CSV table of C-alpha atoms and ligand atoms in Angstrom, one decimal:
chain,number,residue,atom,x,y,z
A,30,MET,CA,-10.1,13.1,-15.6
A,31,GLU,CA,-8.6,14.6,-12.2
A,32,TYR,CA,-8.8,12.2,-9.2
A,33,SER,CA,-10.1,13.8,-6.4
A,34,THR,CA,-12.7,14.0,-3.9
A,35,THR,CA,-16.1,14.1,-5.3
A,36,VAL,CA,-18.6,13.9,-2.1
A,37,THR,CA,-18.6,15.4,1.3
A,38,HIS,CA,-18.1,13.0,4.1
A,39,ALA,CA,-21.9,13.2,5.0
A,40,ALA,CA,-23.0,12.4,1.7
A,41,LEU,CA,-20.6,9.0,1.8
A,42,VAL,CA,-21.5,8.6,5.3
A,43,ALA,CA,-25.2,8.4,4.4
A,44,ARG,CA,-24.5,5.6,1.6
A,45,LEU,CA,-22.3,3.7,4.0
A,46,ARG,CA,-25.4,3.8,6.5
A,47,ALA,CA,-28.0,3.1,4.3
A,48,ALA,CA,-26.4,0.0,2.5
A,49,LYS,CA,-27.9,-3.4,3.9
A,50,ARG,CA,-25.6,-5.6,2.2
A,51,PRO,CA,-21.8,-3.8,1.5
A,52,PHE,CA,-18.8,-5.0,-0.3
A,53,LEU,CA,-15.6,-3.8,1.1
A,54,THR,CA,-12.4,-4.5,-1.2
A,55,THR,CA,-8.6,-2.9,-2.1
A,56,HIS,CA,-6.2,-3.2,-4.1
A,57,PHE,CA,-4.7,-7.1,-5.5
A,58,LYS,CA,-2.2,-8.2,-2.7
A,59,PRO,CA,-3.2,-6.2,-0.1
A,60,ASP,CA,-0.5,-4.6,2.6
A,61,GLY,CA,-0.7,-3.1,5.7
A,62,ASP,CA,-2.6,-0.2,4.7
A,63,ALA,CA,-4.8,-2.3,2.7
A,64,MET,CA,-6.1,-4.6,5.2
A,65,GLY,CA,-6.1,-2.1,7.9
A,66,SER,CA,-8.8,0.0,5.9
A,67,VAL,CA,-10.8,-2.9,4.8
A,68,LEU,CA,-10.8,-4.2,8.6
A,69,ALA,CA,-11.6,-0.3,9.8
A,70,LEU,CA,-14.3,0.1,7.7
A,71,ALA,CA,-15.8,-3.8,8.3
A,72,ARG,CA,-15.7,-2.9,11.9
A,73,ALA,CA,-17.5,0.0,12.3
A,74,LEU,CA,-20.3,-0.9,9.7
A,75,ARG,CA,-20.5,-4.2,11.8
A,76,SER,CA,-20.6,-2.4,15.2
A,77,LEU,CA,-23.9,-0.5,13.8
A,78,GLY,CA,-25.3,-4.0,12.9
A,79,THR,CA,-24.6,-4.0,9.2
A,80,VAL,CA,-23.8,-7.4,7.5
A,81,VAL,CA,-20.5,-6.7,5.5
A,82,ASP,CA,-18.9,-8.5,2.5
A,83,ALA,CA,-15.3,-8.3,3.0
A,84,VAL,CA,-13.0,-9.1,0.3
A,85,LEU,CA,-8.9,-9.4,0.2
A,86,ALA,CA,-7.7,-10.9,-3.4
A,87,GLY,CA,-4.4,-12.5,-3.9
A,88,PRO,CA,-1.3,-13.1,-1.6
A,89,VAL,CA,-1.4,-11.6,1.8
A,90,ASP,CA,1.6,-11.7,3.9
A,91,ARG,CA,1.1,-14.1,6.8
A,92,ALA,CA,0.8,-11.4,9.4
A,93,ILE,CA,-0.8,-9.1,7.7
A,94,ARG,CA,-3.7,-11.7,7.4
A,95,GLY,CA,-3.4,-12.7,11.2
A,96,LEU,CA,-4.8,-8.9,12.2
A,97,ALA,CA,-8.1,-10.4,10.8
A,98,LEU,CA,-9.9,-12.6,13.2
A,99,GLU,CA,-12.1,-15.6,12.0
A,100,GLY,CA,-14.5,-14.7,9.7
A,101,GLU,CA,-14.0,-11.1,9.4
A,102,ILE,CA,-12.7,-11.0,5.8
A,103,ARG,CA,-13.3,-13.3,2.9
A,104,PHE,CA,-9.5,-14.0,1.4
A,105,VAL,CA,-9.7,-15.3,-2.3
A,106,ASP,CA,-6.4,-15.9,-3.2
A,107,HIS,CA,-7.1,-16.5,-7.4
A,108,GLY,CA,-9.7,-15.7,-9.6
A,109,VAL,CA,-12.8,-13.3,-9.0
A,110,ALA,CA,-14.4,-12.2,-6.2
A,111,ILE,CA,-17.2,-10.6,-7.0
A,112,PRO,CA,-20.2,-9.0,-4.3
A,113,SER,CA,-23.2,-11.3,-3.6
A,114,ALA,CA,-26.5,-10.7,-5.8
A,115,ASP,CA,-28.1,-8.6,-3.0
A,116,CYS,CA,-24.9,-6.7,-2.6
A,117,ASP,CA,-26.2,-2.8,-2.7
A,118,LEU,CA,-22.8,-1.1,-2.2
A,119,ALA,CA,-19.3,-1.7,-2.9
A,120,VAL,CA,-16.7,0.6,-1.1
A,121,VAL,CA,-13.3,0.2,-2.9
A,122,LEU,CA,-10.5,1.2,-0.4
A,123,ASP,CA,-6.6,2.3,-0.8
A,124,THR,CA,-6.6,2.2,-4.3
A,125,GLY,CA,-8.6,3.7,-7.4
A,126,ALA,CA,-6.8,1.5,-9.7
A,127,TRP,CA,-8.4,-0.7,-12.5
A,128,SER,CA,-5.4,-2.7,-12.7
A,129,GLN,CA,-5.8,-3.3,-9.0
A,130,LEU,CA,-9.2,-4.8,-9.0
A,131,GLU,CA,-9.0,-7.2,-11.7
A,132,HIS,CA,-10.7,-9.4,-9.1
A,133,CYS,CA,-14.1,-7.5,-9.0
A,134,ARG,CA,-13.4,-5.6,-11.9
A,135,ASP,CA,-15.8,-6.5,-14.5
A,136,TRP,CA,-18.7,-6.4,-11.5
A,137,LEU,CA,-17.4,-2.7,-10.4
A,138,LYS,CA,-18.0,-1.6,-14.3
A,139,GLU,CA,-21.2,-2.9,-14.9
A,140,HIS,CA,-22.5,-1.3,-11.3
A,141,PRO,CA,-20.8,2.2,-11.4
A,142,ALA,CA,-23.7,3.8,-9.3
A,143,LEU,CA,-23.1,1.2,-6.5
A,144,VAL,CA,-19.5,2.0,-6.0
A,145,VAL,CA,-17.6,4.7,-3.9
A,146,GLY,CA,-14.0,5.4,-3.3
A,147,ILE,CA,-11.8,6.2,-0.2
A,148,ASP,CA,-8.1,6.6,-1.0
A,149,HIS,CA,-5.3,8.6,-0.4
A,150,HIS,CA,-3.0,7.9,-3.7
A,151,ALA,CA,-2.0,10.6,-6.3
A,152,ARG,CA,-3.4,8.7,-9.2
A,153,GLY,CA,-6.6,6.6,-10.1
A,154,ASP,CA,-9.7,5.9,-12.9
A,155,ALA,CA,-12.7,6.4,-12.9
A,156,VAL,CA,-13.4,3.3,-10.2
A,157,ALA,CA,-15.6,4.9,-8.3
A,158,PRO,CA,-17.9,8.0,-9.3
A,159,MET,CA,-18.7,8.9,-5.5
A,160,ARG,CA,-15.3,9.3,-3.6
A,161,ILE,CA,-13.1,10.7,-1.2
A,162,VAL,CA,-9.6,10.8,-2.3
A,163,ASP,CA,-7.3,13.1,0.1
A,164,ARG,CA,-3.8,12.8,-1.0
A,165,GLY,CA,-2.8,14.8,2.2
A,166,CYS,CA,-3.2,11.6,4.5
A,167,ALA,CA,-0.3,9.1,5.1
A,168,SER,CA,-2.7,6.2,5.0
A,169,CYS,CA,-5.8,5.6,3.6
A,170,THR,CA,-6.6,4.2,7.5
A,171,GLN,CA,-6.1,7.8,8.0
A,172,VAL,CA,-8.9,9.4,5.3
A,173,LEU,CA,-10.8,6.5,7.0
A,174,VAL,CA,-11.1,8.6,10.3
A,175,ALA,CA,-12.9,11.2,9.6
A,176,VAL,CA,-15.6,9.2,7.7
A,177,ILE,CA,-15.6,7.0,10.9
A,178,ASP,CA,-15.9,9.7,13.3
A,179,GLU,CA,-18.9,11.0,11.1
A,180,MET,CA,-20.7,7.9,11.7
A,181,GLY,CA,-20.2,8.3,15.4
A,182,VAL,CA,-18.3,5.0,16.2
A,183,PRO,CA,-15.9,4.6,18.7
A,184,PHE,CA,-12.4,3.6,18.2
A,185,GLY,CA,-12.4,1.2,20.4
A,186,PRO,CA,-11.6,0.9,24.3
A,187,SER,CA,-9.4,3.5,25.8
A,188,ALA,CA,-6.4,2.2,28.5
A,189,ARG,CA,-5.6,-0.7,28.8
A,190,THR,CA,-4.0,-3.1,25.6
A,191,ALA,CA,-6.9,-4.0,23.5
A,192,ARG,CA,-6.3,-6.3,20.2
A,193,ASN,CA,-8.7,-6.5,17.2
A,194,THR,CA,-10.5,-3.2,17.4
A,195,ILE,CA,-10.8,-0.2,15.4
A,196,ALA,CA,-8.3,1.6,16.6
A,197,GLU,CA,-5.7,-0.9,15.6
A,198,ALA,CA,-6.6,-1.7,12.2
A,199,ILE,CA,-6.1,2.4,11.4
A,200,PHE,CA,-3.0,2.2,13.2
A,201,VAL,CA,-1.6,-0.6,11.3
A,202,GLY,CA,-2.5,1.4,8.3
A,203,LEU,CA,-0.7,4.4,8.9
A,204,ALA,CA,2.4,2.6,10.6
A,205,THR,CA,3.0,0.4,7.7
A,206,ASP,CA,2.3,3.2,5.0
A,207,THR,CA,4.7,5.6,7.0
A,208,GLY,CA,7.7,2.9,7.3
A,209,TRP,CA,6.7,3.2,11.3
A,210,PHE,CA,6.7,6.9,11.0
A,211,ARG,CA,9.7,7.9,9.6
A,212,PHE,CA,8.6,8.7,5.9
A,213,SER,CA,8.1,12.1,5.3
A,214,ALA,CA,4.5,11.3,5.3
A,215,ALA,CA,4.7,10.9,9.0
A,216,ASP,CA,3.7,14.8,9.7
A,217,ASP,CA,1.8,16.5,12.8
A,218,ARG,CA,-1.4,15.2,12.0
A,219,VAL,CA,0.3,12.0,11.8
A,220,PHE,CA,1.4,11.8,15.0
A,221,GLN,CA,-1.6,13.2,16.7
A,222,LEU,CA,-3.7,10.5,15.3
A,223,ALA,CA,-0.9,7.9,16.3
A,224,ALA,CA,-1.6,9.3,20.2
A,225,ARG,CA,-5.5,9.1,19.6
A,226,LEU,CA,-4.8,5.6,18.7
A,227,LEU,CA,-2.6,4.7,21.3
A,228,THR,CA,-5.0,6.5,24.0
A,229,CYS,CA,-7.6,3.7,22.9
A,230,GLY,CA,-4.9,1.0,24.1
A,231,VAL,CA,-3.5,0.1,20.4
A,232,ASP,CA,-0.5,-2.2,21.6
A,233,LYS,CA,2.3,-0.6,19.1
A,234,ASP,CA,5.0,-2.7,21.0
A,235,GLY,CA,3.3,-6.1,20.0
A,236,LEU,CA,2.2,-5.1,16.4
A,237,TYR,CA,5.8,-4.0,15.6
A,238,ARG,CA,7.0,-7.0,16.8
A,239,MET,CA,4.0,-9.3,15.0
A,240,ILE,CA,4.3,-7.2,11.6
A,241,GLU,CA,8.0,-6.4,11.0
A,242,GLN,CA,10.1,-8.7,12.9
A,243,GLY,CA,8.3,-12.0,11.6
A,244,ASP,CA,11.4,-13.0,8.8
A,245,ALA,CA,11.8,-16.4,7.4
A,246,PRO,CA,15.3,-17.8,7.6
A,247,GLY,CA,16.1,-17.3,4.7
A,248,ARG,CA,15.5,-13.2,4.3
A,249,PRO,CA,18.8,-12.1,5.3
A,250,LEU,CA,20.2,-14.7,2.8
A,251,LEU,CA,18.3,-13.1,0.0
A,252,THR,CA,19.1,-9.5,1.5
A,253,GLY,CA,22.9,-10.4,0.9
A,254,ARG,CA,22.1,-11.5,-2.7
A,255,ALA,CA,20.9,-7.9,-3.2
A,256,LEU,CA,23.6,-6.4,-1.3
A,257,ASN,CA,26.2,-8.4,-3.7
A,258,SER,CA,24.3,-6.9,-6.8
A,259,LEU,CA,24.5,-3.7,-5.5
A,260,THR,CA,25.5,-0.7,-8.0
A,261,TYR,CA,25.6,2.8,-8.0
A,262,ALA,CA,24.9,5.3,-10.7
A,263,CYS,CA,23.9,9.0,-11.9
A,264,GLY,CA,27.5,9.9,-9.4
A,265,GLY,CA,26.0,7.5,-6.1
A,266,ARG,CA,22.5,9.6,-6.3
A,267,VAL,CA,21.0,5.9,-7.5
A,268,ALA,CA,21.5,2.4,-6.2
A,269,ILE,CA,20.4,-0.2,-8.3
A,270,MET,CA,20.0,-4.1,-6.7
A,271,ARG,CA,18.7,-7.2,-8.8
A,272,LEU,CA,17.3,-10.4,-8.0
A,273,MET,CA,17.0,-13.2,-10.1
A,274,ARG,CA,14.3,-15.8,-10.2
A,275,ALA,CA,17.7,-18.5,-9.1
A,276,ASP,CA,18.4,-16.3,-6.1
A,277,PHE,CA,14.8,-17.1,-4.2
A,278,VAL,CA,15.3,-20.8,-5.1
A,279,GLU,CA,18.4,-21.2,-3.6
A,280,THR,CA,17.6,-19.0,-0.7
A,281,GLY,CA,14.4,-21.1,-0.2
A,282,THR,CA,12.6,-17.5,-0.3
A,283,ARG,CA,9.5,-16.1,-2.2
A,284,VAL,CA,8.6,-12.9,-3.5
A,285,ASP,CA,6.7,-12.2,-0.2
A,286,ASP,CA,10.0,-12.3,1.6
A,287,LEU,CA,11.1,-9.0,-0.2
A,288,ALA,CA,9.1,-6.9,1.9
A,289,GLY,CA,11.1,-3.6,2.7
A,290,LEU,CA,14.7,-4.9,1.2
A,291,VAL,CA,14.2,-2.2,-1.6
A,292,ASN,CA,15.3,0.4,1.5
A,293,GLU,CA,18.8,-1.2,2.5
A,294,PRO,CA,20.9,1.3,0.5
A,295,MET,CA,19.4,4.5,1.7
A,296,GLY,CA,21.8,4.4,4.4
A,297,VAL,CA,24.1,5.5,2.3
A,298,ARG,CA,24.4,9.3,2.6
A,299,GLU,CA,24.9,10.3,-1.0
A,300,VAL,CA,22.0,7.8,-2.2
A,301,GLU,CA,18.9,9.7,-3.1
A,302,MET,CA,16.9,6.8,-4.6
A,303,SER,CA,17.0,3.1,-4.7
A,304,VAL,CA,16.0,0.3,-7.3
A,305,LEU,CA,15.3,-3.3,-6.7
A,306,LEU,CA,14.7,-4.9,-9.8
A,307,VAL,CA,13.1,-8.4,-9.5
A,308,GLU,CA,12.8,-11.1,-12.2
A,309,SER,CA,9.5,-12.9,-12.4
A,310,ASP,CA,9.9,-14.7,-15.9
A,311,PRO,CA,12.7,-14.3,-18.4
A,312,GLN,CA,11.1,-11.1,-19.9
A,313,LEU,CA,9.3,-9.7,-17.3
A,314,VAL,CA,11.1,-7.6,-14.5
A,315,LYS,CA,9.0,-5.9,-11.3
A,316,ALA,CA,10.7,-2.7,-10.2
A,317,SER,CA,10.7,-1.0,-7.1
A,318,PHE,CA,11.6,2.4,-6.6
A,319,ARG,CA,12.1,4.6,-3.5
A,320,SER,CA,13.3,8.2,-2.9
A,321,LYS,CA,14.5,9.6,0.3
A,322,PRO,CA,12.3,13.1,1.1
A,323,ALA,CA,14.2,16.4,0.9
A,324,ALA,CA,16.5,17.4,4.0
A,325,ASN,CA,15.1,20.5,4.4
A,326,SER,CA,11.3,21.7,3.5
A,327,GLY,CA,11.0,23.4,0.3
A,328,GLY,CA,14.6,21.2,-1.1
A,329,ALA,CA,14.6,19.3,-3.9
A,330,PHE,CA,14.2,15.2,-3.9
A,331,ILE,CA,13.3,12.6,-6.7
A,332,ASP,CA,10.1,11.9,-7.7
A,333,VAL,CA,9.7,8.2,-8.0
A,334,ASN,CA,5.9,8.1,-9.0
A,335,HIS,CA,6.9,10.2,-11.9
A,336,LEU,CA,9.9,8.2,-12.9
A,337,ALA,CA,7.8,4.6,-12.4
A,338,ALA,CA,5.0,6.4,-14.7
A,339,HIS,CA,7.4,6.3,-17.5
A,340,PHE,CA,7.3,2.3,-17.3
A,341,ASP,CA,3.3,2.5,-16.8
A,342,GLY,CA,4.0,2.1,-13.1
A,343,GLY,CA,3.1,4.6,-10.3
A,344,GLY,CA,2.3,4.9,-6.5
A,345,HIS,CA,3.7,7.5,-4.4
A,346,VAL,CA,6.5,10.3,-4.7
A,347,HIS,CA,8.8,8.5,-2.4
A,348,ALA,CA,7.4,4.9,-3.0
A,349,ALA,CA,6.5,3.7,-6.7
A,350,GLY,CA,6.5,0.6,-8.8
A,351,ALA,CA,6.2,-0.8,-12.4
A,352,ARG,CA,6.6,-4.0,-14.3
A,353,ILE,CA,9.2,-4.0,-17.1
A,354,ALA,CA,8.5,-6.4,-20.1
A,355,ALA,CA,12.0,-6.6,-20.8
A,356,SER,CA,15.1,-9.2,-19.9
A,357,MET,CA,17.0,-8.2,-16.5
A,358,ASP,CA,19.7,-6.7,-18.4
A,359,ASP,CA,17.6,-4.4,-20.2
A,360,ALA,CA,15.5,-3.5,-17.7
A,361,VAL,CA,18.4,-2.5,-15.7
A,362,ARG,CA,19.8,-0.6,-18.9
A,363,LEU,CA,16.3,1.2,-19.2
A,364,VAL,CA,16.1,2.0,-15.6
A,365,LEU,CA,19.3,4.0,-15.8
A,366,GLU,CA,18.6,5.8,-18.7
A,367,ALA,CA,15.5,7.2,-17.6
A,368,CYS,CA,17.4,7.8,-14.3
A,369,ALA,CA,20.1,9.9,-16.1
A,370,VAL,CA,17.2,11.7,-18.0
A,371,TYR,CA,15.2,12.8,-14.6
A,372,LEU,CA,18.0,13.3,-12.4
A,373,GLU,CA,19.6,15.7,-14.7
A,374,ASP,CA,17.3,17.9,-14.1
A,375,THR,CA,16.5,17.7,-10.3
A,376,PRO,CA,19.0,19.1,-8.0
A,377,VAL,CA,21.3,17.4,-5.6
A,378,ALA,CA,18.8,17.3,-2.3
A,379,GLY,CA,20.3,18.2,1.1
B,409,MN,MN1,-1.9,3.0,1.7
């Protein structure tokens, strides 16, 4: 099955407008784009008078959680989060993967005709038969722009700093999924959208401080542990770091404190790809893969989505993850083997 768009924007918006009790959700452990997508669509639908059940499942970063006003989002830390009995539409945002939707998977499978999807990922399952998937968008919130425009809902007030608007929610997804407009996905359309959102009064500096400068005191200590473990492979093209459970205990940190740490070695000229391996059980390692974009258009780069798929994981070409059922030492070996095979066929970037 190909994971691509199956409906027009007009048809999807007709479904959204007709829904009386829509349920909105996104992938487990929502990030900025997942939260931004749910918030943006919830705000748009509520502005039309629709009663919306917007649900986020799993741990959510404190700063990201703080973007929602009281009562805007139903947070479900553990277990299932299914729609109410009178739900007549479920909207799945920023994912199309069953593995990321455990909190409502059974309900979605029982009601396929009620499920629509809006996403920007390269891979997905048949979660939503009716869906819009735009891989050309840097964030799911960017995909939503055309949907909300089609609904005829304004993004927010113009001029003056404005918080808690549709524009802010869209901006958060766009900014966080592009590493604050640094990643290759931040193209001309992204900057044009960013300009439109700033015109709506989005407080970019306040959001940056809130989302990116809220680290726990233990975070620099954890970064130190990771950097201490750093080794290079494949002629310096690959950087690998590892963190054990004891590293978290001894620095007073949690897995939540890891955000962005995988990118630390990317400042090194020769490094094309960075891997962070985190022990979550003695026989389970979580792997994060990041790669640099090609130095010139059409140039070579490492597709980490491809590499992660080797371990039944996935994501994007420059950012992906996987779970490896092995000890840390075995996981390091398996990742190095996969890198060696893959990089042999990938010319040096730059
Ligand atoms: Mn996203």
